[in-house]
Structures are given as structure tokens and as C-alpha cells.
Short mmCIF file of N, CA and C in Angstrom, two decimals:
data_model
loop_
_atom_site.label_atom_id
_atom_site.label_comp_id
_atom_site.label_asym_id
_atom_site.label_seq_id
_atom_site.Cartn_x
_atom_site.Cartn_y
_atom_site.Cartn_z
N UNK A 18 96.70 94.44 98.22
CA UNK A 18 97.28 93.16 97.96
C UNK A 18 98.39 92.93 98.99
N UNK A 19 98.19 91.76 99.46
CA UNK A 19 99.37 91.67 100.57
C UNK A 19 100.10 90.55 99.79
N UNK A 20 101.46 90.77 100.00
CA UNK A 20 102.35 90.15 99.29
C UNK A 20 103.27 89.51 100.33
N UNK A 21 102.95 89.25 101.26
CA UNK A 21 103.56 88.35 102.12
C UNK A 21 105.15 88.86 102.98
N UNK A 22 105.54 90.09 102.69
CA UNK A 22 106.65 90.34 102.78
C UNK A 22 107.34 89.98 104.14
N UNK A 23 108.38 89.59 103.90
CA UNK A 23 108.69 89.36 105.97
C UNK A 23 107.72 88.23 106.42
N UNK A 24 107.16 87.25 105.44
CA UNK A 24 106.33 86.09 106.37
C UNK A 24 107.03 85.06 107.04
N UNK A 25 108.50 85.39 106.68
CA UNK A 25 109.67 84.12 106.88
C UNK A 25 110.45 84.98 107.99
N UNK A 26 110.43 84.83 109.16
CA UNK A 26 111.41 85.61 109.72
C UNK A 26 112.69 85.49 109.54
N UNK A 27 112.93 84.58 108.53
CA UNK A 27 114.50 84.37 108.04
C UNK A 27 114.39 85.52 107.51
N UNK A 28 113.71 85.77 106.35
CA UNK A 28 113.54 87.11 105.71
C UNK A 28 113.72 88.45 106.05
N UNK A 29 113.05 88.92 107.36
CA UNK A 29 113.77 89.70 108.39
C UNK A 29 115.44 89.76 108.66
N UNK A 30 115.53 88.99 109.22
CA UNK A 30 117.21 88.52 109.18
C UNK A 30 117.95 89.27 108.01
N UNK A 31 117.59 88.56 107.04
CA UNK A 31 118.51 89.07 105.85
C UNK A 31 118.25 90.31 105.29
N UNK A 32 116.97 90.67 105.89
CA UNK A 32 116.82 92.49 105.52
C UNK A 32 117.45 93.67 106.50
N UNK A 33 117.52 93.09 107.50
CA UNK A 33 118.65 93.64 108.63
C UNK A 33 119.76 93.69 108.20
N UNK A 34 120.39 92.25 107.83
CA UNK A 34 121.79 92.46 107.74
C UNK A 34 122.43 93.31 106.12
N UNK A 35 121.30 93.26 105.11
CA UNK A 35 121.60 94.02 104.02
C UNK A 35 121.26 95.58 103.94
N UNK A 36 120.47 96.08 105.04
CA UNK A 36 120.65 97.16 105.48
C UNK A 36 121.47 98.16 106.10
N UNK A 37 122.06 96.99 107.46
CA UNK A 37 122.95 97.44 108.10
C UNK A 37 124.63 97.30 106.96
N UNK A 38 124.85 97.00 106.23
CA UNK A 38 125.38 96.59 105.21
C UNK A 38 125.45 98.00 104.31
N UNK A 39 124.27 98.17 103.68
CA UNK A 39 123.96 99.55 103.19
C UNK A 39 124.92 101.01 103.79
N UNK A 40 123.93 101.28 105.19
CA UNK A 40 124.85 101.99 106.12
C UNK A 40 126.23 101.98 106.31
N UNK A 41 126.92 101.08 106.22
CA UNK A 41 128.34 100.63 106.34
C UNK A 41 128.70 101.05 104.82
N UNK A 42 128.43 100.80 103.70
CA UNK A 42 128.82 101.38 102.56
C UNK A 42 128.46 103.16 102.51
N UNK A 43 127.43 103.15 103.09
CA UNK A 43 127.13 104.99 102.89
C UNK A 43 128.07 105.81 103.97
N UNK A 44 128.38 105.20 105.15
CA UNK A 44 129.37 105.39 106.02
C UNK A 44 130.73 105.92 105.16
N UNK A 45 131.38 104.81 104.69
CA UNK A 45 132.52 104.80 103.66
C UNK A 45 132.47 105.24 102.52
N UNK A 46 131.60 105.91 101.86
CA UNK A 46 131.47 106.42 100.35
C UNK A 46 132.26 107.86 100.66
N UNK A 47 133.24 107.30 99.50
CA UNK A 47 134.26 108.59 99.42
C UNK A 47 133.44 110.02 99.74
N UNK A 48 134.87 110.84 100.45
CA UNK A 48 134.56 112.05 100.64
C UNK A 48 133.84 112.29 101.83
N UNK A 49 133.83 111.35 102.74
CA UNK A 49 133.50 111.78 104.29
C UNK A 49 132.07 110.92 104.23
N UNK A 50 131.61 109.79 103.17
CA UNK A 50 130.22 108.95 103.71
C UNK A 50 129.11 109.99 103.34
N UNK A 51 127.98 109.37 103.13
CA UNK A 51 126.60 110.11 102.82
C UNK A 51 126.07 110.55 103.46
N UNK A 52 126.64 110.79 105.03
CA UNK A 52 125.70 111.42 106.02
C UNK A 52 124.68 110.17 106.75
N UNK A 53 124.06 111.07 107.99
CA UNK A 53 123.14 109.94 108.03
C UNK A 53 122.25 109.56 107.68
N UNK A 54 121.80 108.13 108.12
CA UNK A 54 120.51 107.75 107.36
C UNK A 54 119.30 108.68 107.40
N UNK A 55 118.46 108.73 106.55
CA UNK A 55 117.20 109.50 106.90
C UNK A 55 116.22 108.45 107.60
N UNK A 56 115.97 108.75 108.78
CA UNK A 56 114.79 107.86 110.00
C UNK A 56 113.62 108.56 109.70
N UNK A 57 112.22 108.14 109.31
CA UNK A 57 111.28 108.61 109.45
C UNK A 57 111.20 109.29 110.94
N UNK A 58 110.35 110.57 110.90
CA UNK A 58 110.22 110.90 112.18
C UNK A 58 109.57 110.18 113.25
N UNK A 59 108.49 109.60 112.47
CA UNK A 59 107.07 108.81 113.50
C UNK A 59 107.82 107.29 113.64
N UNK A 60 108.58 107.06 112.84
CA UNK A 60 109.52 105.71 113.18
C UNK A 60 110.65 105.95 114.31
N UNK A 61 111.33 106.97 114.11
CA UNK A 61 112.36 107.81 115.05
C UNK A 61 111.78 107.66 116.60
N UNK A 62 110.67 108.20 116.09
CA UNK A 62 109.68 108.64 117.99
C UNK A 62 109.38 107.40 118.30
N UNK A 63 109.16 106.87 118.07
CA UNK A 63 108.39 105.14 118.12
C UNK A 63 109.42 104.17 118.65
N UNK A 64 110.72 104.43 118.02
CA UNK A 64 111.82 103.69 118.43
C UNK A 64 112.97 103.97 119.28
N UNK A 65 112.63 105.57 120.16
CA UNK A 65 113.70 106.32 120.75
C UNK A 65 114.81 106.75 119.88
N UNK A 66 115.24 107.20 118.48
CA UNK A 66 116.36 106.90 117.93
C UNK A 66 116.21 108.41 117.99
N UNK A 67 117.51 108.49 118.56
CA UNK A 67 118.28 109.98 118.49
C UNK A 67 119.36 110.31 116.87
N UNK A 68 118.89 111.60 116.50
CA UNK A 68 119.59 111.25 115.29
C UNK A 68 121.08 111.22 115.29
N UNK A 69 122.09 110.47 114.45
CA UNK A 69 123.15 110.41 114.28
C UNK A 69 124.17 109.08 115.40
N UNK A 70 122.52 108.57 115.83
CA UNK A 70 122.99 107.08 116.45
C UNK A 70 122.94 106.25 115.40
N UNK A 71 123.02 104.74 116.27
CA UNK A 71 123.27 103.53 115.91
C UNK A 71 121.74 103.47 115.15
N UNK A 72 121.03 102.85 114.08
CA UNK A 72 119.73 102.64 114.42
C UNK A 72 119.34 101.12 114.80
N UNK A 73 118.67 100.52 115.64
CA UNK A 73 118.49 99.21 115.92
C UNK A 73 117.80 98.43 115.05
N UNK A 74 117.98 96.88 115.35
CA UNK A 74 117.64 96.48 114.41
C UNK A 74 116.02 96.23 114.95
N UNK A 75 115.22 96.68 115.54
CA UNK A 75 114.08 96.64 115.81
C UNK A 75 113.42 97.86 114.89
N UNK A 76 114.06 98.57 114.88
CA UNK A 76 114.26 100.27 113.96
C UNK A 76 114.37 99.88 112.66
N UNK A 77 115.18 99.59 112.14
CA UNK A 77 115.13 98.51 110.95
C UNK A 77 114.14 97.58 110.70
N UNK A 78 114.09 96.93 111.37
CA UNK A 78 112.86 96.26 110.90
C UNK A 78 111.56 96.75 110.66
N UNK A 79 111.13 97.84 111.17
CA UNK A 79 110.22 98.58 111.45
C UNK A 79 110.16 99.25 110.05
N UNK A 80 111.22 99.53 109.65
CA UNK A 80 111.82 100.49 108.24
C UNK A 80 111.41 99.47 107.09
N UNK A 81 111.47 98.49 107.13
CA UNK A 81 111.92 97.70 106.05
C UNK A 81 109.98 96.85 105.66
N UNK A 82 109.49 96.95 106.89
CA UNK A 82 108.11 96.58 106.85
C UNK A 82 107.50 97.58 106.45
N UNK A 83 107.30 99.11 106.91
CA UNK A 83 106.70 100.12 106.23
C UNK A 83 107.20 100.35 105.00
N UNK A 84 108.53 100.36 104.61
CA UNK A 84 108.67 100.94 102.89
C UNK A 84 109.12 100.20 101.67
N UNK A 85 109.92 98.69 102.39
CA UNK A 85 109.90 97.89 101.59
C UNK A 85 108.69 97.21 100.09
N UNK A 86 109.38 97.60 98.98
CA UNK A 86 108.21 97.22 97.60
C UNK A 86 108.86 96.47 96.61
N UNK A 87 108.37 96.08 95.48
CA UNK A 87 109.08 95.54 94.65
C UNK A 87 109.88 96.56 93.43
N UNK A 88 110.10 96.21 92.49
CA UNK A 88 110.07 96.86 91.75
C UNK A 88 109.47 95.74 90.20
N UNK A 89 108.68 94.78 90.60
CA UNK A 89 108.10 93.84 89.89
C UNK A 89 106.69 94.57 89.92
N UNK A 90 106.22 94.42 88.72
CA UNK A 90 105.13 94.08 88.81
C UNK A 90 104.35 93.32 89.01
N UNK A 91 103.07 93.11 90.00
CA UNK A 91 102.69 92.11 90.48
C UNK A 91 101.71 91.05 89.43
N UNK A 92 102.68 90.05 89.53
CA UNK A 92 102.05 89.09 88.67
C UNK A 92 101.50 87.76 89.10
N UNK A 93 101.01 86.33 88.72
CA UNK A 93 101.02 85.15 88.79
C UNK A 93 99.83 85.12 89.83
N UNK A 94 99.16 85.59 90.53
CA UNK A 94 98.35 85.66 91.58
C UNK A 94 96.90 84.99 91.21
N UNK A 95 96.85 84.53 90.14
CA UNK A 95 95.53 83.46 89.54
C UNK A 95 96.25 82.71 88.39
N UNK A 96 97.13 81.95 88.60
CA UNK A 96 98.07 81.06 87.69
C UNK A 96 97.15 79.70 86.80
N UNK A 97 97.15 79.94 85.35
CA UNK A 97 97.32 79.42 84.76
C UNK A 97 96.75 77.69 85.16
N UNK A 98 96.22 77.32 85.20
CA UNK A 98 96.09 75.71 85.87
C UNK A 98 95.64 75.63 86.99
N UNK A 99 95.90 76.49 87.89
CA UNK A 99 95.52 76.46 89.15
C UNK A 99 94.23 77.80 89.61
N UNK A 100 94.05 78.50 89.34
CA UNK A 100 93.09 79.69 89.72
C UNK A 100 92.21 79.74 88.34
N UNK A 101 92.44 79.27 87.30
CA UNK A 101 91.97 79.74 85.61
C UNK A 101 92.75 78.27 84.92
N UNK A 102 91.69 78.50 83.73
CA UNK A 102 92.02 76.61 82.73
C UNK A 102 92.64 77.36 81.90
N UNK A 103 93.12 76.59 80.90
CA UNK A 103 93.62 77.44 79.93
C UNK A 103 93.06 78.71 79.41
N UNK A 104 91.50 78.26 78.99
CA UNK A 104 91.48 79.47 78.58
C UNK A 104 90.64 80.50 79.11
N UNK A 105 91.61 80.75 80.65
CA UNK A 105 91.67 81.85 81.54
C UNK A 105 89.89 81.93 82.01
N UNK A 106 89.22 80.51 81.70
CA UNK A 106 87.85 81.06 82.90
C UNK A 106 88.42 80.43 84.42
N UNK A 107 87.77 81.31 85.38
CA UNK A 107 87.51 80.86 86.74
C UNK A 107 87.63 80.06 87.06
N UNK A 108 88.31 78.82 87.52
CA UNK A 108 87.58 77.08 88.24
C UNK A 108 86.28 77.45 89.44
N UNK A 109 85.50 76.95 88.76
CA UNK A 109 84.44 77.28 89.94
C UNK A 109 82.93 78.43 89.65
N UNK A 110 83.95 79.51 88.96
CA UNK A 110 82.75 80.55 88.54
C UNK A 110 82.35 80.43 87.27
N UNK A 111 80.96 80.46 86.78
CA UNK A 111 80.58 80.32 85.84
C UNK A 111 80.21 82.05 84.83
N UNK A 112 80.92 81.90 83.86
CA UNK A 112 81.21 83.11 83.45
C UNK A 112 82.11 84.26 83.20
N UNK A 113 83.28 83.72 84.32
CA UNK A 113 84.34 84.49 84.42
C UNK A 113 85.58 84.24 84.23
N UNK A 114 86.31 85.26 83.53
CA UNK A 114 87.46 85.04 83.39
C UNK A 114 88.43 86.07 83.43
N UNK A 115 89.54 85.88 83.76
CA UNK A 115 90.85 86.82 84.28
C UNK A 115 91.97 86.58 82.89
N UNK A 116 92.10 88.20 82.44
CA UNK A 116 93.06 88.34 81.49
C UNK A 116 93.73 89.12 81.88
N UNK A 117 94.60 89.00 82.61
CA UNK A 117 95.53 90.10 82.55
C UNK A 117 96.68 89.42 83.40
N UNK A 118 97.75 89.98 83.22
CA UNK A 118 98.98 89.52 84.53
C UNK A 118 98.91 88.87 85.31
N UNK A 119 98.03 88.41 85.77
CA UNK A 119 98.06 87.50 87.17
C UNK A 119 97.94 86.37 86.95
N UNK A 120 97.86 86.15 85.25
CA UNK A 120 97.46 84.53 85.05
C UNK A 120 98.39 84.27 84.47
N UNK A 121 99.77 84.74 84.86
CA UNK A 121 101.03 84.19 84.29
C UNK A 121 101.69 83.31 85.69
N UNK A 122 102.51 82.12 84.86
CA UNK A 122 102.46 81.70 85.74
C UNK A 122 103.73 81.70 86.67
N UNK A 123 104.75 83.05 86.13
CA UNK A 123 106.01 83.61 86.83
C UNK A 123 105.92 84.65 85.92
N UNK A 124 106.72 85.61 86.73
CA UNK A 124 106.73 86.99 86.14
C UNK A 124 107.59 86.57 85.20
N UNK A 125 107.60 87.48 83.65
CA UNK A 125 108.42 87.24 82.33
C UNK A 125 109.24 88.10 83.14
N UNK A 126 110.44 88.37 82.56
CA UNK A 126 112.08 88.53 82.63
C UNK A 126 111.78 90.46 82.22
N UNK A 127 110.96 90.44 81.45
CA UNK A 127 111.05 91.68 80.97
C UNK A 127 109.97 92.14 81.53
N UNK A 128 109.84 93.61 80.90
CA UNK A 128 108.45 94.85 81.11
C UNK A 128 107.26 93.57 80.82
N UNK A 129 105.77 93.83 81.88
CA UNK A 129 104.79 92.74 81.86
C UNK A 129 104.30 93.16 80.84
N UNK A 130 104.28 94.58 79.89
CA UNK A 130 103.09 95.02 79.48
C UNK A 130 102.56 94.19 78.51
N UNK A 131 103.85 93.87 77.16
CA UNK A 131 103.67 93.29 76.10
C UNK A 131 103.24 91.44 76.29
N UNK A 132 103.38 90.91 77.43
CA UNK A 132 102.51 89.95 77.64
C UNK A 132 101.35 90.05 77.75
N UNK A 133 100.93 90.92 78.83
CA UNK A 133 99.81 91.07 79.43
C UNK A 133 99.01 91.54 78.24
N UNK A 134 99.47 92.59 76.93
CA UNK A 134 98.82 93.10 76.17
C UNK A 134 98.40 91.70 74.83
N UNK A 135 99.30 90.74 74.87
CA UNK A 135 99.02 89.13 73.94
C UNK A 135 97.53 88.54 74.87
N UNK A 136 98.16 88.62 76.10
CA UNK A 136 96.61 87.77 76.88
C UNK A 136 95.51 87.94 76.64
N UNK A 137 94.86 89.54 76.94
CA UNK A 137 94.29 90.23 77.05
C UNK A 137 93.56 89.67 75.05
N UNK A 138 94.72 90.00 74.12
CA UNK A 138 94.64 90.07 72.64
C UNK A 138 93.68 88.64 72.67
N UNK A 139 94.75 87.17 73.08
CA UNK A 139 93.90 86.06 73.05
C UNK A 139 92.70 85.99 74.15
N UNK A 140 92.39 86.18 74.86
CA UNK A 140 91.33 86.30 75.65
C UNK A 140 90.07 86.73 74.92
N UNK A 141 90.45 87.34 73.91
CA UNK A 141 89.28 88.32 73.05
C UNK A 141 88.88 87.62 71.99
N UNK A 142 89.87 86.96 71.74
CA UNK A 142 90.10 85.86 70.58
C UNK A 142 89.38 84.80 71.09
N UNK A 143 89.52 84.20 72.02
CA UNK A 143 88.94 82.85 72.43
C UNK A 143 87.51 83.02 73.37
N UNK A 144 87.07 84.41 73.21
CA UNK A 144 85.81 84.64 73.62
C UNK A 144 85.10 85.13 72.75
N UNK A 145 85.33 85.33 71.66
CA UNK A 145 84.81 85.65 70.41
C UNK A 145 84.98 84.30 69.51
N UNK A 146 85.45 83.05 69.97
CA UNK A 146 85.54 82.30 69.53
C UNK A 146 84.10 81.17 70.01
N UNK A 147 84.39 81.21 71.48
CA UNK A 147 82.99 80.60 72.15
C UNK A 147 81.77 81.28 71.32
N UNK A 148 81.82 82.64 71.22
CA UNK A 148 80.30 83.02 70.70
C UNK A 148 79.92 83.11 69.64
N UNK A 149 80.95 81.92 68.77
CA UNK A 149 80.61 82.19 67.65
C UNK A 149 81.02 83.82 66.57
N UNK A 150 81.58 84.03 66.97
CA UNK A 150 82.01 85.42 66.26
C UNK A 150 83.71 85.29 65.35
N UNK A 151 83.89 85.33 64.31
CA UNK A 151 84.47 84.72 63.65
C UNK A 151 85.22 86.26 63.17
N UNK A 152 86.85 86.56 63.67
CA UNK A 152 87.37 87.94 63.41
C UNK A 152 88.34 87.69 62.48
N UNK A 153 88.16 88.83 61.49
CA UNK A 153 89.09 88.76 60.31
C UNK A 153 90.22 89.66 60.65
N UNK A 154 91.27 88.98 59.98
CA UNK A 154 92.62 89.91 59.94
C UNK A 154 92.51 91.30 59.62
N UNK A 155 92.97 92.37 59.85
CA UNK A 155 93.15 93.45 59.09
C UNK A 155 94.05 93.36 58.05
N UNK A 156 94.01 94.00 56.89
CA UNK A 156 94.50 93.92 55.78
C UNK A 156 95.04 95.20 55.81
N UNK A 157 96.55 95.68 55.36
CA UNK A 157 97.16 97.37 55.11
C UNK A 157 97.23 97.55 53.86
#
């Protein structure tokens, strides 16, 4: 899944300067700074960077394209109205339908699971509903 990262070279920009930013705080962290950065080696060789230099921001950037991730789970990627009708078939394919995370139409605020685990719940519901299959509550 490509997630577009860095498609804005503004975006670049501001991953440079919150990096180099970073460094400048690990520099200054009490007790003599964190040492230096750790440079991948094959990034190191690639970019001339001798250790315990400056690293460039070509070096950086380089850094920030290989390891940069979210910590989101990836969601919204067949939204609701636009990729799927309400009730989550295909526009276009006959037969199919997407339940899970991607048919939200922004990531919820919290952990995806307990959404994704309602979708998934109505999805089952409203396809057991098309076929005629009529599900009773459980009773405790």
C-alpha cells in the first residue's frame, strides 16, 4: 500500500526541519546529549556521511523516506459513498463487498478494532438480510 508519503515536497521540508530539530534536542539532553544519531550503514555509504558529522539534509531525507510509518492504522481507503454504498457493496462490481476498515470514512480517534469488529458484525447482518436469512438474538 503506498500511502503517499512525501508526495508534497512541502512535506519533505517539514520532515527535515523536525528532524534536524530532534538532533538538536538529543544534542542537549541532559548529561552530555544522546550521542550520535544512528545512520543506517547502506544510507551512510550512499550519502558519504562520516560518523559523528553533520548529517545532510539529502541524508535525511533519504532517512525519513525509507523508515518513516504511521502509527495509524490504515484506514478510509474504499470510503463509504465513494468506493462502497451504504451497504458496503462495490460501485461497479457485482457481488462484492468490503467490510472492514477501509470503509470508514476517517480514521476513529481510538483503537480501529472495535469499529471494524461493528462493520464486519453489520455486514453479516445486512447480508443475511438480502438472503433472506432472518438471525435471532442470543438469549443468556
Amino acid at each position: 500500500m503506498d500511502l503517499n508519503y512525501f508526495d508534497d515536497p512541502h512535506d519533505v521540508k517539514v520532515m527535515i526541519a523536525v528532524m534536524r530539530r530532534a538532533l538538536e534536542i538529543a544534542k542537549a539532553w541532559p548529561g552530555g546529549g544522546l550521542g550520535d544519531p544512528v545512520i543506517p550503514p547502506h544510507l551512510a555509504r550512499a550519502h558519504g556521511h562520516e560518523a559523528g558529522s553533520e548529517p545532510s539534509d539529502e541524508l535525511l531525507e533519504d532517512m525519513a523516506r525509507h523508515y518513516a510509518l504511521t502509527v495509524y492504522h490504515e484506514t478510509s481507503t474504499c470510503r463509504i459513498g465513494e468506493v462502497v454504498d451504504p451497504r458496503l457493496r462495490v460501485h461497479g462490481i457485482e457481488a462484492l463487498r468490503v467490510a472492514d476498515a477501509s470503509v470508514m470514512p476517517n480514521v476513529v480517534s481510538g483503537n480501529t478494532n472495535a469499529a471494524t469488529i461493528m462493520i464486519g458484525e453489520k455486514a453479516a447482518e445486512m447480508i443475511a438480510t438480502d438472503h433472506g436469512v432472518h438471525l435471532h438474538e442470543m438469549v443468556g
